[in-house]
Coordinates of C-alpha atoms and ligand atoms in Angstrom, one line a residue:
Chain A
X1 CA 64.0 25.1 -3.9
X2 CA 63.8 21.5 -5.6
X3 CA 64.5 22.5 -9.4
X4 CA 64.6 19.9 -12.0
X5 CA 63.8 21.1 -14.9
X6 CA 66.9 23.3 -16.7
X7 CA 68.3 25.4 -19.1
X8 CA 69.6 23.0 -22.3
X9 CA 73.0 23.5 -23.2
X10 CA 71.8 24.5 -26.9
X11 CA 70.5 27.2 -24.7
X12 CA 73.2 28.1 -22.7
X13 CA 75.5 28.2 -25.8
X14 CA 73.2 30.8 -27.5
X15 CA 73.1 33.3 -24.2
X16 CA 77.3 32.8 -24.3
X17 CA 77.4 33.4 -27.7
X18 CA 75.6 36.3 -27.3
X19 CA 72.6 35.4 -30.1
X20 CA 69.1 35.2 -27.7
X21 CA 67.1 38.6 -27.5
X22 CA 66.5 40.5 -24.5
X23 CA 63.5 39.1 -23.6
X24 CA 65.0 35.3 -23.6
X25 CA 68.1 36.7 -22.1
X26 CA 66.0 37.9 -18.7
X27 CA 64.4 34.4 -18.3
X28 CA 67.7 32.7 -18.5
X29 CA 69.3 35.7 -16.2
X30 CA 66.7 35.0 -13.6
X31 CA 66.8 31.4 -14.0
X32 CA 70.4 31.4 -13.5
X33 CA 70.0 33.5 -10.0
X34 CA 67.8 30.6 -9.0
X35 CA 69.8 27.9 -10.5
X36 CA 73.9 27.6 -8.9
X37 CA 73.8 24.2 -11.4
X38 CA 72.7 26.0 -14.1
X39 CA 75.2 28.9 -13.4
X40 CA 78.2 26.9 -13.1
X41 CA 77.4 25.4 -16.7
X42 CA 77.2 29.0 -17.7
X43 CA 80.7 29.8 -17.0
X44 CA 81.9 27.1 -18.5
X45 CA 80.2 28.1 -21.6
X46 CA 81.9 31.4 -21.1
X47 CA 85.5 29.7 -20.6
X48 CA 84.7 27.7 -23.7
X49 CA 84.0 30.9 -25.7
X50 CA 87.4 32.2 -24.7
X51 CA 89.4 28.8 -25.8
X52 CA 87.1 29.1 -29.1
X53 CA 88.3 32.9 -29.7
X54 CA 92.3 31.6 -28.8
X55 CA 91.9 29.2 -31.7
X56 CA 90.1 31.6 -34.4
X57 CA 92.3 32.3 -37.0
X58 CA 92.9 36.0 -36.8
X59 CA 91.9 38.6 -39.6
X60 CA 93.9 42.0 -40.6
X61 CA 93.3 45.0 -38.6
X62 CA 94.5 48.5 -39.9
X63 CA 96.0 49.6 -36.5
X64 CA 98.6 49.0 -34.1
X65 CA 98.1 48.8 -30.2
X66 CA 100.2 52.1 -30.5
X67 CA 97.9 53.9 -32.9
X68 CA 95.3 53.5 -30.7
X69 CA 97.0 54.5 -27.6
X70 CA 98.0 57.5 -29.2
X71 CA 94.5 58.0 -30.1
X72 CA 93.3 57.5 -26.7
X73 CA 96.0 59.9 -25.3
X74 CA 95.1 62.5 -28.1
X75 CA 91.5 62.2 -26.8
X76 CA 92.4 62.8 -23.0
X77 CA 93.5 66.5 -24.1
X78 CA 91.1 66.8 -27.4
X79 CA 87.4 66.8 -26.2
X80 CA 86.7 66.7 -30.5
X81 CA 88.6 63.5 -30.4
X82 CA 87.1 62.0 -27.7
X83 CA 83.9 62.4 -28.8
X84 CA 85.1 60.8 -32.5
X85 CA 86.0 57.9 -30.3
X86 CA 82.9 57.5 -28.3
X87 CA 80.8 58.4 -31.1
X88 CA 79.8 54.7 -31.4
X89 CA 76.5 53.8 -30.2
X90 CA 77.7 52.3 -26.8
X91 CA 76.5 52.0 -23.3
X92 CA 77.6 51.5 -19.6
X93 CA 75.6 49.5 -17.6
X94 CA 73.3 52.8 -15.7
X95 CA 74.5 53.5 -12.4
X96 CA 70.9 53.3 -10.8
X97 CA 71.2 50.1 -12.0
X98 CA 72.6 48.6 -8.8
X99 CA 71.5 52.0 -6.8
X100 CA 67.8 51.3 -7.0
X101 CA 67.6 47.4 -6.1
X102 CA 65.9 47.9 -3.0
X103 CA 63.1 49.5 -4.5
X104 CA 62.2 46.3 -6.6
X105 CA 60.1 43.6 -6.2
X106 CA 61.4 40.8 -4.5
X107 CA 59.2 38.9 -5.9
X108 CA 60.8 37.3 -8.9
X109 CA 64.7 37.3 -9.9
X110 CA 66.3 41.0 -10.2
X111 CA 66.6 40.3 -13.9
X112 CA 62.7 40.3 -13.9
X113 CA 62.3 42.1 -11.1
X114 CA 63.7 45.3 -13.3
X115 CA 60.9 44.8 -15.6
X116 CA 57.8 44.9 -13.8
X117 CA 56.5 47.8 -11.4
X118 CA 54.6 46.1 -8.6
X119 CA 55.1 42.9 -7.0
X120 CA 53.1 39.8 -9.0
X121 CA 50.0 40.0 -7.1
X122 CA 49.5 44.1 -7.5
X123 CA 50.2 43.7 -11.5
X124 CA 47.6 45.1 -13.7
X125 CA 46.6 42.0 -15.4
X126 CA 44.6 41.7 -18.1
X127 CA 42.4 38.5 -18.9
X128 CA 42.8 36.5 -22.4
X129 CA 40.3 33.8 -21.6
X130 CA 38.5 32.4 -18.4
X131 CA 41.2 31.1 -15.8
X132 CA 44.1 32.8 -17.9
X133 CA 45.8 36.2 -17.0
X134 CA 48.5 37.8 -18.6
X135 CA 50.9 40.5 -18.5
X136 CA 52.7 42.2 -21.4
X137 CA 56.4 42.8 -20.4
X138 CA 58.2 46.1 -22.0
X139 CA 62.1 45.9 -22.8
X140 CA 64.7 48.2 -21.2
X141 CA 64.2 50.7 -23.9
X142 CA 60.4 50.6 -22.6
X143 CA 59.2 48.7 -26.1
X144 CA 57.1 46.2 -25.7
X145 CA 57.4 42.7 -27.6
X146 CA 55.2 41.9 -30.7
X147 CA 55.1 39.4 -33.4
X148 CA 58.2 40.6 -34.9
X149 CA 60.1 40.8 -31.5
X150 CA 58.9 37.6 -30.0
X151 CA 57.1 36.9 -27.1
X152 CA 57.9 38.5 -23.7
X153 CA 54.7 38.1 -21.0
X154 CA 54.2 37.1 -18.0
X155 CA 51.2 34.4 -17.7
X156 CA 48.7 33.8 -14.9
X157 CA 46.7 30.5 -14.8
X158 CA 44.1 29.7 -12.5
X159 CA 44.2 25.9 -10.8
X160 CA 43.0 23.3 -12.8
X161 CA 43.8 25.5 -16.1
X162 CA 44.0 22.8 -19.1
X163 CA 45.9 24.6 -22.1
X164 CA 44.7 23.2 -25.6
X165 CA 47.6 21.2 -27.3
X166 CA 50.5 23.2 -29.1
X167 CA 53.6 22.9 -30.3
X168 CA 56.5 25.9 -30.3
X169 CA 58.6 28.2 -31.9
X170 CA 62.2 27.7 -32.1
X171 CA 63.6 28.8 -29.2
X172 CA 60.9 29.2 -26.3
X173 CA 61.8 29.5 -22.4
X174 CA 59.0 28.7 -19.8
X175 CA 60.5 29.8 -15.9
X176 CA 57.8 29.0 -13.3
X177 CA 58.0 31.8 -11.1
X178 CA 54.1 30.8 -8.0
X179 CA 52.8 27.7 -8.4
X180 CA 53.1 24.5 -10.4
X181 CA 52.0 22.9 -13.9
X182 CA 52.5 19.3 -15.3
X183 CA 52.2 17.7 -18.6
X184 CA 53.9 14.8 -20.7
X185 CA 57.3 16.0 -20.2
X186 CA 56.8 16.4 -16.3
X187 CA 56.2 18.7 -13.7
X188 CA 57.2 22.5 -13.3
X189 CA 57.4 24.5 -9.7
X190 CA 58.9 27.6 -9.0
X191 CA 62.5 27.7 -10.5
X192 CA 62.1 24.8 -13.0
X193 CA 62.0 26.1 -16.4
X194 CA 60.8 24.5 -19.6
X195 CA 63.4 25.0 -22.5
X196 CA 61.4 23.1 -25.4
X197 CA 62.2 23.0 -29.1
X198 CA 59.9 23.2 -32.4
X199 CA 59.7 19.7 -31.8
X200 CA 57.7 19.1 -28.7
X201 CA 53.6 19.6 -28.6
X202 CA 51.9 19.1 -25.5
X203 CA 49.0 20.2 -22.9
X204 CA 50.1 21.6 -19.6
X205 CA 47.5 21.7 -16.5
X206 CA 47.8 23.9 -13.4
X207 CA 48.2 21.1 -10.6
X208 CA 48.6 23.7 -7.7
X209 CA 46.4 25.4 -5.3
X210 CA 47.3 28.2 -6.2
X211 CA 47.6 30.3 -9.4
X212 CA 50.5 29.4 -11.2
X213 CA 52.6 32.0 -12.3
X214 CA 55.3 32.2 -15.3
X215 CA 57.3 33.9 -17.1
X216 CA 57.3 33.5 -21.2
X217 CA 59.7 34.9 -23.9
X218 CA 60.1 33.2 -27.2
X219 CA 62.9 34.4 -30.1
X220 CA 62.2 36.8 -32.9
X221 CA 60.8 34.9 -35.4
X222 CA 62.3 37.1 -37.6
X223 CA 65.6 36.3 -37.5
X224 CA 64.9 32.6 -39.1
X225 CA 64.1 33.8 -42.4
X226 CA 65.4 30.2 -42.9
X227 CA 63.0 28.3 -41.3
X228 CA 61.2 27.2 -44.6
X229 CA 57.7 25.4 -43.8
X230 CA 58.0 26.6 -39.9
X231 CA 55.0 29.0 -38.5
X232 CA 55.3 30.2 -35.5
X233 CA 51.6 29.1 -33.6
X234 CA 50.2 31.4 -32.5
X235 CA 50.5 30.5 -28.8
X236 CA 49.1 31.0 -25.7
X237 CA 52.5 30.7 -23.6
X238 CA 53.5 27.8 -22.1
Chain B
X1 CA 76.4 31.2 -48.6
X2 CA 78.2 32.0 -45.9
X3 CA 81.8 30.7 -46.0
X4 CA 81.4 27.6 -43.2
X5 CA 84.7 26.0 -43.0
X6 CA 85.8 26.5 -39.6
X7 CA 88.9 28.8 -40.0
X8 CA 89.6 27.1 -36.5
X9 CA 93.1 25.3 -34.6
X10 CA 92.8 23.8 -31.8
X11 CA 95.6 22.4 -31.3
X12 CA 96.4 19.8 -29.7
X13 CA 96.2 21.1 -25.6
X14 CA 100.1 21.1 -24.8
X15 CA 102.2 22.7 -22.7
X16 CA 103.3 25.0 -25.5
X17 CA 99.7 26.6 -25.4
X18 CA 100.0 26.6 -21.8
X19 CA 103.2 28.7 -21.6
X20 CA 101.1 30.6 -24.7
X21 CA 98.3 31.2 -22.1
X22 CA 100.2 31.9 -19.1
X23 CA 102.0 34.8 -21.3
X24 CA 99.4 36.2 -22.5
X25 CA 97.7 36.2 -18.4
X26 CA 100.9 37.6 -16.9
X27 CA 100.1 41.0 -20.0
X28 CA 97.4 41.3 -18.7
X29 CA 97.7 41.7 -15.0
X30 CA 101.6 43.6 -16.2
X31 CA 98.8 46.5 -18.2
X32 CA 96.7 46.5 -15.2
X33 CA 99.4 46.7 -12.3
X34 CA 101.5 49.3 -14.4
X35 CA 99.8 50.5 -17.5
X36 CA 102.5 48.3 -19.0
X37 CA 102.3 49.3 -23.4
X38 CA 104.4 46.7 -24.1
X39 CA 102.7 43.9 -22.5
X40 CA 99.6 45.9 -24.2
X41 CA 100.9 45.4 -27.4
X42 CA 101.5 41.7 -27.1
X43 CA 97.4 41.4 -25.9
X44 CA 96.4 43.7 -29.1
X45 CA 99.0 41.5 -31.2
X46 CA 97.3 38.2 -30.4
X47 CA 93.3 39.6 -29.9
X48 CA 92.9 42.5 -31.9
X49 CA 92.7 40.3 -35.3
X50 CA 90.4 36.9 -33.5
X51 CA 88.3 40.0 -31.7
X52 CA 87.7 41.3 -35.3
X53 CA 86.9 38.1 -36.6
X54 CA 84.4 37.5 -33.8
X55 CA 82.5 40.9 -35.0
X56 CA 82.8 40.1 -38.9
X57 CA 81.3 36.3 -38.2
X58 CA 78.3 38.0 -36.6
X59 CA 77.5 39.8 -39.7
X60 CA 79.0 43.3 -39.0
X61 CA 80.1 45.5 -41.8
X62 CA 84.0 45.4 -41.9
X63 CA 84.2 49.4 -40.5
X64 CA 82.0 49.0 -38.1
X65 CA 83.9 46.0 -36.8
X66 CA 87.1 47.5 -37.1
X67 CA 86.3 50.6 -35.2
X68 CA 84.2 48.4 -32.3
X69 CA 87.9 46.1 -32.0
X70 CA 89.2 49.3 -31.1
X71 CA 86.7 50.2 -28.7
X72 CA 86.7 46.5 -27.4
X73 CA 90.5 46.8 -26.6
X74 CA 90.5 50.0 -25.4
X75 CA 88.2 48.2 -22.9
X76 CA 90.5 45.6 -21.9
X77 CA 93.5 48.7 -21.8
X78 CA 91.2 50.2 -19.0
X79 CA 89.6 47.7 -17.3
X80 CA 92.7 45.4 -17.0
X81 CA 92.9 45.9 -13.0
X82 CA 89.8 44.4 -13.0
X83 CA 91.2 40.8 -14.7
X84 CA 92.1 38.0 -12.2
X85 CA 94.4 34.9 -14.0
X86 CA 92.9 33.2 -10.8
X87 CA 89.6 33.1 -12.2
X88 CA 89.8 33.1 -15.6
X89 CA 91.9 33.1 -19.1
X90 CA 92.4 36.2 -21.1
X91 CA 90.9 34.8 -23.3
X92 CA 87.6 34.3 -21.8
X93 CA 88.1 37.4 -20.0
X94 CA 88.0 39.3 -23.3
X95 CA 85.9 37.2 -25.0
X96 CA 83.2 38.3 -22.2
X97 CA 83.8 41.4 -23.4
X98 CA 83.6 41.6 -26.7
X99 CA 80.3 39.5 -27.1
X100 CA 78.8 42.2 -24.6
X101 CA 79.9 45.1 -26.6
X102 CA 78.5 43.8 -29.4
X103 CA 75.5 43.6 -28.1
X104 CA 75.1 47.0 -26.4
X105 CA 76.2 48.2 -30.0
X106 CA 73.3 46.6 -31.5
X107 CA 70.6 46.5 -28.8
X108 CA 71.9 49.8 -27.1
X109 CA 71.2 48.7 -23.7
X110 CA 73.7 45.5 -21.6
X111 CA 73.8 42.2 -21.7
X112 CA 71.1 41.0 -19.1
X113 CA 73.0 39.2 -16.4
X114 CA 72.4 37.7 -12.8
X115 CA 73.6 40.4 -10.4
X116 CA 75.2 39.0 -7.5
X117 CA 73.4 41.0 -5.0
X118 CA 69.7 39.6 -5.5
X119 CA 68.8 38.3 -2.5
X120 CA 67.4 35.3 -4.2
X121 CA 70.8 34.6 -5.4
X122 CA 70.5 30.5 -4.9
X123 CA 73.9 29.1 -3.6
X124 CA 75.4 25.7 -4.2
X125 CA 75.0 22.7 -2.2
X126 CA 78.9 23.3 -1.5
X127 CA 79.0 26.8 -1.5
X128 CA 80.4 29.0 1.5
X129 CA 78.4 31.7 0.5
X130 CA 81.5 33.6 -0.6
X131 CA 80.1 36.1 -3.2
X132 CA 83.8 36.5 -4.4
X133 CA 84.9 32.5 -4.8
X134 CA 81.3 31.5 -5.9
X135 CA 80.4 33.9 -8.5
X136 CA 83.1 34.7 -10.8
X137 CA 84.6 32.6 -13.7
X138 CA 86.5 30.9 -11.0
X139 CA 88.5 28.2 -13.1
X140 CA 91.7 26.6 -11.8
X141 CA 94.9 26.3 -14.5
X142 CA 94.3 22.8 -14.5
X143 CA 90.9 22.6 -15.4
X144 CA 91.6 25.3 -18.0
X145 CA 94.2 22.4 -19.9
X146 CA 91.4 19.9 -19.3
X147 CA 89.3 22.3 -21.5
X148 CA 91.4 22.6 -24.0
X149 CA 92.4 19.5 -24.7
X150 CA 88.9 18.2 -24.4
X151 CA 88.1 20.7 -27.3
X152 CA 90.9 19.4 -29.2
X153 CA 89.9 16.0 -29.1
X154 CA 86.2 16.6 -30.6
X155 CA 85.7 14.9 -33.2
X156 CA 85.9 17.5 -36.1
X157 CA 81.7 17.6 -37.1
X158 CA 81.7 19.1 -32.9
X159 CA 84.5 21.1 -33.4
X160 CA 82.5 22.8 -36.6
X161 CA 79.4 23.6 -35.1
X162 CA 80.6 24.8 -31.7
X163 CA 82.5 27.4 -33.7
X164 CA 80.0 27.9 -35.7
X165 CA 77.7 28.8 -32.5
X166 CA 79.8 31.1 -30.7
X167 CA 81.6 32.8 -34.1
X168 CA 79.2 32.4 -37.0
X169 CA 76.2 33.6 -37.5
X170 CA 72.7 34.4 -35.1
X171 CA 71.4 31.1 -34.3
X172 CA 71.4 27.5 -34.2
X173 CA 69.0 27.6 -37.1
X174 CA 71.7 29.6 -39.3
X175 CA 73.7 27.1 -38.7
X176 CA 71.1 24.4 -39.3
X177 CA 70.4 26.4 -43.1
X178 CA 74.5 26.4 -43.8
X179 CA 75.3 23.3 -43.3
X180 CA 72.5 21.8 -44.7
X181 CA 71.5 19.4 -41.7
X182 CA 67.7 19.4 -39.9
X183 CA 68.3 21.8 -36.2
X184 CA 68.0 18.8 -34.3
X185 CA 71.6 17.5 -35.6
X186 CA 73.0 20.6 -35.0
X187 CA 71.5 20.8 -31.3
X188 CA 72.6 17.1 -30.5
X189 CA 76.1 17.8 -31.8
X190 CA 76.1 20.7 -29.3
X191 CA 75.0 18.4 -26.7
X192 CA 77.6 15.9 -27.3
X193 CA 80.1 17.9 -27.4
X194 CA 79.1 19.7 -24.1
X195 CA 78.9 16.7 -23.3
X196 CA 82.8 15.8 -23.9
X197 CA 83.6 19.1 -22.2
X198 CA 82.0 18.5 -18.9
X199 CA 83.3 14.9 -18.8
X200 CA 87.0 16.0 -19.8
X201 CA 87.0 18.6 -16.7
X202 CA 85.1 16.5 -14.3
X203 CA 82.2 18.4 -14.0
X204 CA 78.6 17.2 -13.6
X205 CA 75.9 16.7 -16.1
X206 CA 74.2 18.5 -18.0
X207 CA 70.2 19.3 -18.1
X208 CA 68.2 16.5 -17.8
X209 CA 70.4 14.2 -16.6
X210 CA 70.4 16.0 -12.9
X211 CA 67.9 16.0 -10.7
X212 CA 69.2 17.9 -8.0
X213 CA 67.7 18.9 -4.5
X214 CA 68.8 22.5 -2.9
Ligands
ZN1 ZN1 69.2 25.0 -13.8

C-alpha cells in the first residue's frame, strides 16, 4: 500500500482528546489500521495527553483514595452497594467484540468492517444519481446518522464520475477504501484519506477502472452552535 | 464565557519531574504487583483532582464528574497489572482512560479503536511484526523527558491551545469562538506545536510533509 494522503494532526488531536463522534472516530480507527505512520503519531498524541493531564492544575475532590476503597470493599459483600457504584451509565467493551472477528468482512478495516453486513460488493446499495451509489452506515447502538448527527455513508462512484464543485463542513474525513479519485489537492487510492477543512472547495473525478469506493463521516453540525455564517452544504460526500 | 486561561505548569522538564514521574510509575506497578493502598493513595493524591478537572473542562456537571473520577480510579485500582512503565507514563496511562470513560458515559458504547488483530493491520517499514513491541504506547524514558521539555518550551499562545484541545471544551471550533481567533489560527498553532513535539523527540513529520511507500 503507497498512502500519501493522512490524517492532520488537528485531527489526530481531536480523536486523542476524545471530541470527534463515532462515525469520524471509525474512519480514523480504520485509517490508522492501514496507516503504521499515522498510528505512531497517534500515540504520541496519547503520550502528549498524559504530560497535559500531569501539568493541569488539580481541583478539590470530596473523597479520599481510602473512602473509595472502603466503598469498593463494602460493595464486594453488599450487592445494593455495588449496584449504587455501577449505577452509572458505563460499558465494557462486549466480549463478542473480539469473539466474532472472523465472521466479518475482510473487506475494509475491522473498525468498519463492524459496521457493515456483507462484504462491499454484496451491499444493498442504493443510487443517488447516475454513476453514484451510496450506502447509509448505522452506529453501534444501530442509529443511523442524519443532519443532526453528521454524515456517516459509504459512497460508490462509477469511473469517470465528475462531482460538481463543493466546499465542507468542519471536520470531514474521506478514507478511500476500492479504487482511486483525483482533484486539485491530488490523488486518493485505497488507504489515503482526505482530511479537508471548511476552507477547501474542489471537484474530485474517479480516475480508476474500477468503481471507487469510500468511506464518509462528517462532525455533528450541531455541536458548532458557534460557527456564525457557516452552513453546512449540503454535500454529496467527498 | 468559558474561563480560558490555561490553569496549566509545565514546568520546566527537569529531573525533579523525572524523579516526580518515575514515583508515580513505580505506584503504579507497587498497586498492580501487590494491591499496594499506599502506593494507591499517592496515584489518587496526584490524579484524582487533574482526572476531575479533565471531566469538568469537558462540560460535565460537577456530580457527575465527581462520581465518574471515582469510577475512573477505581479503574486504574483494578486494572493496574495491566500498566507497563516500559511503554508508557502514568500519566498517559490514565489519561487513556479517563477520556475513554467519558466517552462510554456519554455515547454508552467504547471508544472506536484499531484492534490489533485485523489482519489488515499495516506494519512499519521497520517493524518485526511484534504485536506486543509495535502496538502499544511503547515510549522509552528518554523520549518521555524529550516530551516534556519540548512542551515546556512552547511558546505560551501553543501551550494555550493544546490545553485547550485536550482539556477544554468539544472542538477546535470552541476554541476558535473563546479565544476570539478565525479556526485556522487555532489549527496552525496545533500544527506548529506538533510540530515542536515531533522535532524535540526526533520523530518524523507530520501529514503532508511524508510521502511514504509501504
Ligand atoms: Zn496516515
Amino acid at each position: 500500500m503507497n498512502i500519501t494522503h493522512h490524517l492532520s494532526d488537528e485531527t489526530l488531536i481531536e480523536y486523542a482528546s476524545g471530541n470527534l463522534n463515532e462515525a469520524l472516530e471509525v474512519v480514523v480507527a480504520s485509517h490508522l489500521t492501514l496507516c503504521s505512520h499515522c498510528r505512531q503519531r497517534s500515540h504520541t498524541a496519547d503520550h502528549v495527553g498524559g504530560h497535559l493531564l500531569d501539568a493541569t492544575k488539580p481541583v478539590e475532590v470530596s473523597h479520599s483514595a481510602s473512602d473509595l476503597l472502603n466503598r469498593l470493599r463494602n460493595s464486594e459483600t453488599d450487592d445494593t452497594a455495588a449496584d449504587q457504584l455501577q449505577s452509572l451509565k458505563t460499558t465494557q467493551k462486549p466480549a463478542q467484540e473480539t469473539d466474532n472477528a472472523r465472521f466479518l468482512s475482510t473487506d475494509v478495516p475491522r473498525p468498519l468492517a463492524r459496521r457493515i453486513p456483507a462484504d462491499l460488493d454484496a451491499l444493498p446499495w442504493s443510487t443517488m444519481a447516475k454513476g453514484i451509489k451510496h450506502y447509509t452506515l448505522r452506529h453501534a447502538d444501530g442509529s443511523k446518522s442524519n443532519h443532526r448527527t453528521g454524515a456517516f455513508k459509504l459512497l460508490k462512484l462509477q469511473p469517470g464520475v465528475k462531482l460538481i464543485e463543493h466546499s465542507h463542513g468542519d471536520i470531514e474525513l474521506t478514507l478511500v477504501l476500492k479504487g482511486s479519485y483525483s482533484d486539485s489537492t491530488g490523488r486518493y487510492g485505497v488507504g489515503d484519506v482526505a482530511d479537508l477543512g471548511a476552507d477547501v472547495t474542489h471537484c474530485p473525478v474517479i480516475d480508476s477502472n474500477e468503481p471507487c469506493i469510500a468511506v464518509v463521516a462528517t462532525n455533528s453540525p450541531a455541536q458548532y452552535t458557534g460557527m456564525v455564517g457557516r452552513i453546512m452544504q449540503p454535500f454529496i460526500g467527498i | 464565557m468559558t474561563e480560558v486561561k490555561p490553569a496549566l505548569d509545565l514546568g520546566t522538564g527537569g529531573s525533579k519531574q523525572d524523579t516526580e514521574r518515575k514515583k508515580l510509575n513505580d505506584c503504579l506497578v507497587a498497586i498492580g504487583r501487590t494491591q499496594n493502598e499506599t502506593a494507591f493513595a499517592t496515584i489518587y493524591e496526584h490524579f484524582a483532582g487533574r482526572v476531575k478537572s479533565f471531566l469538568l473542562g469537558k462540560g460535565m456537571e460537577i456530580d457527575t464528574a465527581e462520581e465518574l473520577m471515582q469510577e475512573i480510579m477505581l479503574v486504574v485500582w483494578r486494572r493496574a497489572s495491566s500498566y507497563d512503565p516500559g511503554k508508557a507514563a502514568a500519566s498517559t496511562w490514565i489519561f487513556t482512560i479517563a477520556r475513554n470513560k467519558r466517552i462510554d458515559y456519554l455515547r454508552g458504547n467504547s471508544r472506536v479503536e484499531v484492534e490489533l488483530d485485523d489482519s489488515l493491520l499495516e506494519h512499519g517499514p521497520d517493524s518485526h511484526h511484534d504485536a506486543d513491541s509495535m502496538e502499544t504506547l511503547a515510549i522509552r524514558e528518554q523520549d518521555t523527558r524529550k516530551l516534556s521539555e519540548a512542551l515546556s518550551k512552547l511558546p505560551n499562545e501553543q501551550q494555550q491551545v493544546m490545553h485547550l484541545s485536550y482539556f477544554r471544551g468539544q472542538s477546535h471550533g470552541d476554541i476558535a469562538l473563546w479565544l476570539d481567533l478565525p479556526v485556522g489560527t487555532v489549527k496552525s498553532r496545533i500544527r506548529l506545536a506538533m510540530q515542536s513535539i515531533r522535532e524535540g523527540m526526533q520523530l518524523p513529520k507530520g501529514a503532508g510533509a511524508i510521502s511514504r511507500k509501504t
